Amino acid sequence: MEIRTVGIVGAGQMGNGIAHVFALAGFDVLMTDISQEALDAAMALIDHNMDRQISRGKISETDKAKALGRIKTTLKLAELGKTDLVIEAATERETVKQAIFEDLLPHLKPETILTSNTSSISITRLASRTDRPEKFMGFHFMNPVPVMQLVELIRGIATDDPTYQSMVKVVEKLGKTAASAEDFPAFIVNRILMPMINEAVYTLYEGVGSVKSIDQSLKLGANHPMGPLELADFIGLDTCLAIMNVLHEGLADTKYRPCPLLTKYVEAGWLGRKTERGFYDYRGETPVPTR
């Protein structure tokens, strides 16, 4: 089946970026969220991010106008049932994702492909709660979606080959690169990235280095564009903790135990950039380390 229409569940950090790239690639997009405010904020951000692409010569004013014309929003999840492909980009909690798919199932066309942008949760388990496990896949975009070139494609145990091949073609049409991953906790990118971030938090927790010295060391010593604590703030400390818990529980290896300091920051509601405090305080003109 050729994919022409795409439904996106969630208008947050990932959802609006996914809508952005699909609309620019010529797909008709229908995006939903639980509040009109979230949808309005997402559309404003897409508009702003496309302006940035125009200023850098990546797209034209005409490209932007056509793309924005392809994006529609709705508060009714059921309306996504008429699309060819659904991408769930809600919060990284399995119960939330399961509830979304259960609510959506009665409204889907028989041929609609279901996908999740989950960064760590079992695709096989999510698929088993639907009526079409063979048409269910992990479709994991990197953040920020308009900039990052990689998309992880994760097949569940029941995913059939036509579904996989359809998603490979979609990724090609987006102008991105697909990496195939097996359905094990956190897949490829986060299986490697999150333990590094967690180890950086342990390094801070044990007093080996300060926030500034840890981030400087990785930026200047390993040529990373962002330090691991800066990156954790960008991703969201709650998301980092959720992925470490999935790794720890799913693989039963103590090397994946989340650092107690990471848990403490999340308990404090210091989740990084989105709450203006994490390993850095973003409330002033320049970020200041909080430890």
Tab-separated table of C-alpha atoms in Angstrom:
chain	number	residue	atom	x	y	z
A	1	MET	CA	0.000	0.000	0.000
A	2	GLU	CA	1.250	3.481	-0.862
A	3	ILE	CA	1.234	5.780	2.161
A	4	ARG	CA	-0.329	9.169	1.399
A	5	THR	CA	-2.001	10.248	4.645
A	6	VAL	CA	-0.384	10.176	8.074
A	7	GLY	CA	-1.993	10.503	11.508
A	8	ILE	CA	0.214	11.680	14.381
A	9	VAL	CA	-0.806	11.160	18.004
A	10	GLY	CA	0.846	13.794	20.187
A	11	ALA	CA	1.849	17.357	19.293
A	12	GLY	CA	4.807	17.622	21.671
A	13	GLN	CA	8.538	17.786	21.025
A	14	MET	CA	8.568	14.693	18.799
A	15	GLY	CA	5.065	14.867	17.312
A	16	ASN	CA	5.386	18.360	15.864
A	17	GLY	CA	8.795	17.529	14.397
A	18	ILE	CA	7.389	14.400	12.749
A	19	ALA	CA	4.460	16.406	11.336
A	20	HIS	CA	6.952	18.975	10.022
A	21	VAL	CA	9.069	16.493	8.028
A	22	PHE	CA	6.110	14.511	6.673
A	23	ALA	CA	4.345	17.665	5.429
A	24	LEU	CA	7.524	18.905	3.713
A	25	ALA	CA	7.889	15.496	2.034
A	26	GLY	CA	4.407	15.793	0.495
A	27	PHE	CA	2.287	13.700	2.883
A	28	ASP	CA	-1.083	14.915	4.169
A	29	VAL	CA	-0.832	15.080	7.962
A	30	LEU	CA	-3.522	14.954	10.646
A	31	MET	CA	-2.157	15.671	14.139
A	32	THR	CA	-4.046	15.195	17.400
A	33	ASP	CA	-3.472	16.004	21.054
A	34	ILE	CA	-5.599	16.247	24.199
A	35	SER	CA	-5.659	20.079	24.216
A	36	GLN	CA	-6.143	22.780	21.606
A	37	GLU	CA	-3.352	24.759	23.294
A	38	ALA	CA	-0.881	21.950	22.568
A	39	LEU	CA	-1.952	21.818	18.920
A	40	ASP	CA	-1.717	25.616	18.526
A	41	ALA	CA	1.746	25.632	20.142
A	42	ALA	CA	2.864	22.818	17.826
A	43	MET	CA	1.705	24.670	14.702
A	44	ALA	CA	3.459	27.850	15.869
A	45	LEU	CA	6.677	25.906	16.445
A	46	ILE	CA	6.467	24.202	13.042
A	47	ASP	CA	5.996	27.638	11.451
A	48	HIS	CA	9.027	28.991	13.358
A	49	ASN	CA	11.225	25.990	12.523
A	50	MET	CA	10.348	26.221	8.830
A	51	ASP	CA	11.320	29.907	8.895
A	52	ARG	CA	14.705	28.829	10.270
A	53	GLN	CA	15.063	26.383	7.367
A	54	ILE	CA	14.199	29.182	4.914
A	55	SER	CA	16.862	31.457	6.470
A	56	ARG	CA	19.435	28.692	5.968
A	57	GLY	CA	18.411	28.079	2.360
A	58	LYS	CA	17.095	24.562	3.093
A	59	ILE	CA	13.543	25.226	1.849
A	60	SER	CA	11.681	28.029	0.022
A	61	GLU	CA	8.711	30.170	1.098
A	62	THR	CA	6.620	28.146	-1.377
A	63	ASP	CA	7.750	24.854	0.215
A	64	LYS	CA	6.704	26.191	3.623
A	65	ALA	CA	3.297	27.390	2.434
A	66	LYS	CA	2.534	24.054	0.758
A	67	ALA	CA	3.719	22.055	3.776
A	68	LEU	CA	1.686	24.064	6.292
A	69	GLY	CA	-1.346	23.607	4.035
A	70	ARG	CA	-0.923	19.836	4.325
A	71	ILE	CA	-1.120	19.799	8.151
A	72	LYS	CA	-4.525	19.602	9.813
A	73	THR	CA	-5.204	19.255	13.547
A	74	THR	CA	-7.998	17.646	15.547
A	75	LEU	CA	-8.897	16.936	19.169
A	76	LYS	CA	-10.676	13.725	18.128
A	77	LEU	CA	-8.394	10.691	18.101
A	78	ALA	CA	-10.985	8.722	16.101
A	79	GLU	CA	-10.482	10.996	13.080
A	80	LEU	CA	-7.006	9.512	12.599
A	81	GLY	CA	-8.653	6.206	11.682
A	82	LYS	CA	-8.997	7.270	8.049
A	83	THR	CA	-5.221	7.721	7.555
A	84	ASP	CA	-2.893	5.191	5.887
A	85	LEU	CA	-0.246	5.348	8.618
A	86	VAL	CA	-0.555	6.237	12.303
A	87	ILE	CA	2.491	7.335	14.302
A	88	GLU	CA	2.007	7.389	18.071
A	89	ALA	CA	4.309	10.003	19.626
A	90	ALA	CA	2.823	10.309	23.103
A	91	THR	CA	4.672	10.272	26.415
A	92	GLU	CA	7.094	7.391	27.077
A	93	ARG	CA	4.711	5.373	29.278
A	94	GLU	CA	3.452	2.004	28.091
A	95	THR	CA	0.000	2.305	29.706
A	96	VAL	CA	-0.586	5.614	27.903
A	97	LYS	CA	0.453	4.151	24.559
A	98	GLN	CA	-1.714	1.043	25.028
A	99	ALA	CA	-4.751	3.183	25.881
A	100	ILE	CA	-4.240	5.275	22.733
A	101	PHE	CA	-4.105	2.217	20.472
A	102	GLU	CA	-7.148	0.652	22.176
A	103	ASP	CA	-9.174	3.834	21.621
A	104	LEU	CA	-8.028	4.065	18.014
A	105	LEU	CA	-8.585	0.451	16.906
A	106	PRO	CA	-12.370	0.584	16.268
A	107	HIS	CA	-11.911	3.503	13.854
A	108	LEU	CA	-9.019	2.207	11.712
A	109	LYS	CA	-9.161	1.120	8.094
A	110	PRO	CA	-8.192	-2.582	7.722
A	111	GLU	CA	-5.019	-1.663	5.838
A	112	THR	CA	-3.794	1.116	8.163
A	113	ILE	CA	-0.273	0.602	9.507
A	114	LEU	CA	0.262	1.364	13.195
A	115	THR	CA	3.629	2.585	14.488
A	116	SER	CA	5.067	3.915	17.723
A	117	ASN	CA	7.837	6.475	18.105
A	118	THR	CA	8.791	4.824	21.403
A	119	SER	CA	12.471	5.064	22.244
A	120	SER	CA	12.609	1.923	24.385
A	121	ILE	CA	9.318	0.026	24.924
A	122	SER	CA	8.762	-3.460	23.459
A	123	ILE	CA	7.179	-3.248	19.999
A	124	THR	CA	6.061	-6.879	20.223
A	125	ARG	CA	4.203	-6.183	23.469
A	126	LEU	CA	2.542	-2.997	22.151
A	127	ALA	CA	1.564	-4.798	18.928
A	128	SER	CA	0.053	-7.755	20.816
A	129	ARG	CA	-2.577	-5.434	22.314
A	130	THR	CA	-3.862	-4.452	18.858
A	131	ASP	CA	-5.861	-6.238	16.143
A	132	ARG	CA	-2.975	-6.016	13.623
A	133	PRO	CA	0.386	-7.080	15.109
A	134	GLU	CA	1.597	-7.908	11.597
A	135	LYS	CA	1.000	-4.247	10.601
A	136	PHE	CA	2.682	-2.753	13.676
A	137	MET	CA	6.235	-1.383	13.895
A	138	GLY	CA	8.553	0.813	15.879
A	139	PHE	CA	9.211	4.051	13.978
A	140	HIS	CA	11.745	5.888	16.134
A	141	PHE	CA	12.767	9.383	15.066
A	142	MET	CA	15.668	11.247	16.655
A	143	ASN	CA	15.278	14.671	18.256
A	144	PRO	CA	15.156	17.296	16.747
A	145	VAL	CA	13.320	15.500	13.944
A	146	PRO	CA	13.828	18.077	11.136
A	147	VAL	CA	17.611	18.024	11.719
A	148	MET	CA	18.483	14.416	12.600
A	149	GLN	CA	18.983	12.038	9.686
A	150	LEU	CA	18.353	8.672	11.360
A	151	VAL	CA	15.115	6.734	11.811
A	152	GLU	CA	15.221	3.421	13.676
A	153	LEU	CA	12.846	0.814	12.221
A	154	ILE	CA	11.960	-1.870	14.741
A	155	ARG	CA	10.069	-5.013	13.782
A	156	GLY	CA	8.060	-6.830	16.406
A	157	ILE	CA	8.002	-10.626	16.329
A	158	ALA	CA	4.804	-10.553	14.213
A	159	THR	CA	5.619	-7.646	11.842
A	160	ASP	CA	5.297	-8.793	8.229
A	161	ASP	CA	7.704	-7.884	5.438
A	162	PRO	CA	5.282	-5.716	3.369
A	163	THR	CA	4.813	-3.466	6.431
A	164	TYR	CA	8.561	-3.192	6.925
A	165	GLN	CA	9.188	-2.449	3.238
A	166	SER	CA	6.458	0.223	3.273
A	167	MET	CA	8.202	1.963	6.156
A	168	VAL	CA	11.596	1.762	4.425
A	169	LYS	CA	10.048	3.577	1.423
A	170	VAL	CA	8.481	6.202	3.707
A	171	VAL	CA	11.855	6.925	5.332
A	172	GLU	CA	13.435	7.268	1.869
A	173	LYS	CA	10.702	9.709	0.819
A	174	LEU	CA	11.432	11.773	3.940
A	175	GLY	CA	15.062	12.008	2.800
A	176	LYS	CA	16.282	10.250	5.938
A	177	THR	CA	18.248	7.046	6.573
A	178	ALA	CA	16.677	3.916	8.087
A	179	ALA	CA	18.538	1.701	10.560
A	180	SER	CA	16.920	-1.651	11.281
A	181	ALA	CA	16.925	-2.710	14.924
A	182	GLU	CA	15.733	-5.854	16.635
A	183	ASP	CA	13.044	-5.554	19.300
A	184	PHE	CA	15.172	-5.512	22.440
A	185	PRO	CA	15.026	-2.851	25.177
A	186	ALA	CA	16.005	0.643	23.919
A	187	PHE	CA	16.929	-0.697	20.437
A	188	ILE	CA	20.300	0.635	19.124
A	189	VAL	CA	20.738	4.370	19.758
A	190	ASN	CA	19.389	4.517	23.306
A	191	ARG	CA	20.903	1.158	24.269
A	192	ILE	CA	24.285	2.841	23.751
A	193	LEU	CA	23.493	6.505	24.502
A	194	MET	CA	21.518	6.254	27.746
A	195	PRO	CA	24.076	4.214	29.720
A	196	MET	CA	26.653	6.841	28.727
A	197	ILE	CA	24.411	9.615	30.080
A	198	ASN	CA	23.663	7.545	33.195
A	199	GLU	CA	27.416	7.021	33.744
A	200	ALA	CA	27.946	10.783	33.416
A	201	VAL	CA	25.339	11.299	36.164
A	202	TYR	CA	27.158	8.709	38.329
A	203	THR	CA	30.406	10.602	37.695
A	204	LEU	CA	28.685	13.739	39.017
A	205	TYR	CA	27.001	11.822	41.893
A	206	GLU	CA	30.322	10.356	43.068
A	207	GLY	CA	32.074	13.729	42.892
A	208	VAL	CA	34.532	12.738	40.187
A	209	GLY	CA	33.716	15.922	38.284
A	210	SER	CA	31.368	18.895	38.252
A	211	VAL	CA	28.609	19.433	35.678
A	212	LYS	CA	30.890	21.828	33.796
A	213	SER	CA	33.998	19.623	33.856
A	214	ILE	CA	32.088	16.476	32.811
A	215	ASP	CA	30.467	18.193	29.828
A	216	GLN	CA	33.686	19.960	28.824
A	217	SER	CA	35.598	16.676	28.989
A	218	LEU	CA	33.278	14.897	26.572
A	219	LYS	CA	32.971	17.849	24.212
A	220	LEU	CA	36.693	18.552	24.001
A	221	GLY	CA	38.064	15.090	24.805
A	222	ALA	CA	35.711	12.948	22.719
A	223	ASN	CA	34.589	15.608	20.193
A	224	HIS	CA	30.908	15.318	21.173
A	225	PRO	CA	28.803	18.301	20.035
A	226	MET	CA	27.034	18.402	23.421
A	227	GLY	CA	28.153	17.205	26.832
A	228	PRO	CA	26.206	14.212	28.253
A	229	LEU	CA	24.516	16.251	31.024
A	230	GLU	CA	23.613	19.031	28.602
A	231	LEU	CA	22.219	16.367	26.264
A	232	ALA	CA	20.225	14.779	29.107
A	233	ASP	CA	18.603	18.156	29.809
A	234	PHE	CA	17.770	18.497	26.115
A	235	ILE	CA	16.191	15.027	25.938
A	236	GLY	CA	14.372	15.382	29.288
A	237	LEU	CA	15.570	13.741	32.492
A	238	ASP	CA	12.222	11.957	32.901
A	239	THR	CA	12.696	10.348	29.483
A	240	CYS	CA	16.291	9.371	30.338
A	241	LEU	CA	15.112	7.777	33.591
A	242	ALA	CA	12.240	5.955	31.865
A	243	ILE	CA	14.628	4.445	29.297
A	244	MET	CA	17.152	3.410	31.976
A	245	ASN	CA	14.327	1.702	33.889
A	246	VAL	CA	13.282	-0.167	30.723
A	247	LEU	CA	16.885	-1.300	30.195
A	248	HIS	CA	17.314	-2.306	33.842
A	249	GLU	CA	14.041	-4.221	34.018
A	250	GLY	CA	14.196	-5.679	30.501
A	251	LEU	CA	17.795	-6.902	30.583
A	252	ALA	CA	18.113	-7.579	34.350
A	253	ASP	CA	21.705	-6.356	34.420
A	254	THR	CA	22.930	-4.116	37.240
A	255	LYS	CA	25.046	-2.068	34.822
A	256	TYR	CA	21.784	-0.424	33.714
A	257	ARG	CA	20.739	0.665	37.225
A	258	PRO	CA	19.604	4.318	37.038
A	259	CYS	CA	21.788	6.667	39.057
A	260	PRO	CA	20.015	7.763	42.287
A	261	LEU	CA	20.862	11.384	41.445
A	262	LEU	CA	18.967	11.107	38.147
A	263	THR	CA	15.960	9.786	40.060
A	264	LYS	CA	16.276	12.665	42.553
A	265	TYR	CA	16.242	15.316	39.831
A	266	VAL	CA	13.117	13.763	38.306
A	267	GLU	CA	11.441	13.616	41.734
A	268	ALA	CA	12.200	17.329	42.137
A	269	GLY	CA	10.528	18.064	38.799
A	270	TRP	CA	13.860	19.308	37.414
A	271	LEU	CA	13.484	17.636	34.036
A	272	GLY	CA	15.836	19.774	31.952
A	273	ARG	CA	15.127	22.438	29.373
A	274	LYS	CA	11.360	21.875	29.302
A	275	THR	CA	11.041	22.810	32.994
A	276	GLU	CA	13.905	25.346	32.842
A	277	ARG	CA	15.931	23.377	35.400
A	278	GLY	CA	17.879	20.161	35.229
A	279	PHE	CA	21.631	19.732	35.426
A	280	TYR	CA	21.611	23.366	34.293
A	281	ASP	CA	19.362	26.261	35.305
A	282	TYR	CA	17.938	27.875	32.142
A	283	ARG	CA	16.020	30.713	33.769
A	284	GLY	CA	18.720	33.345	33.136
A	285	GLU	CA	20.396	34.571	29.986
A	286	THR	CA	22.907	31.693	29.962
A	287	PRO	CA	22.555	28.180	31.449
A	288	VAL	CA	24.175	27.803	34.889
A	289	PRO	CA	25.163	24.372	36.352
A	290	THR	CA	22.956	23.345	39.273
A	291	ARG	CA	25.750	21.302	40.882
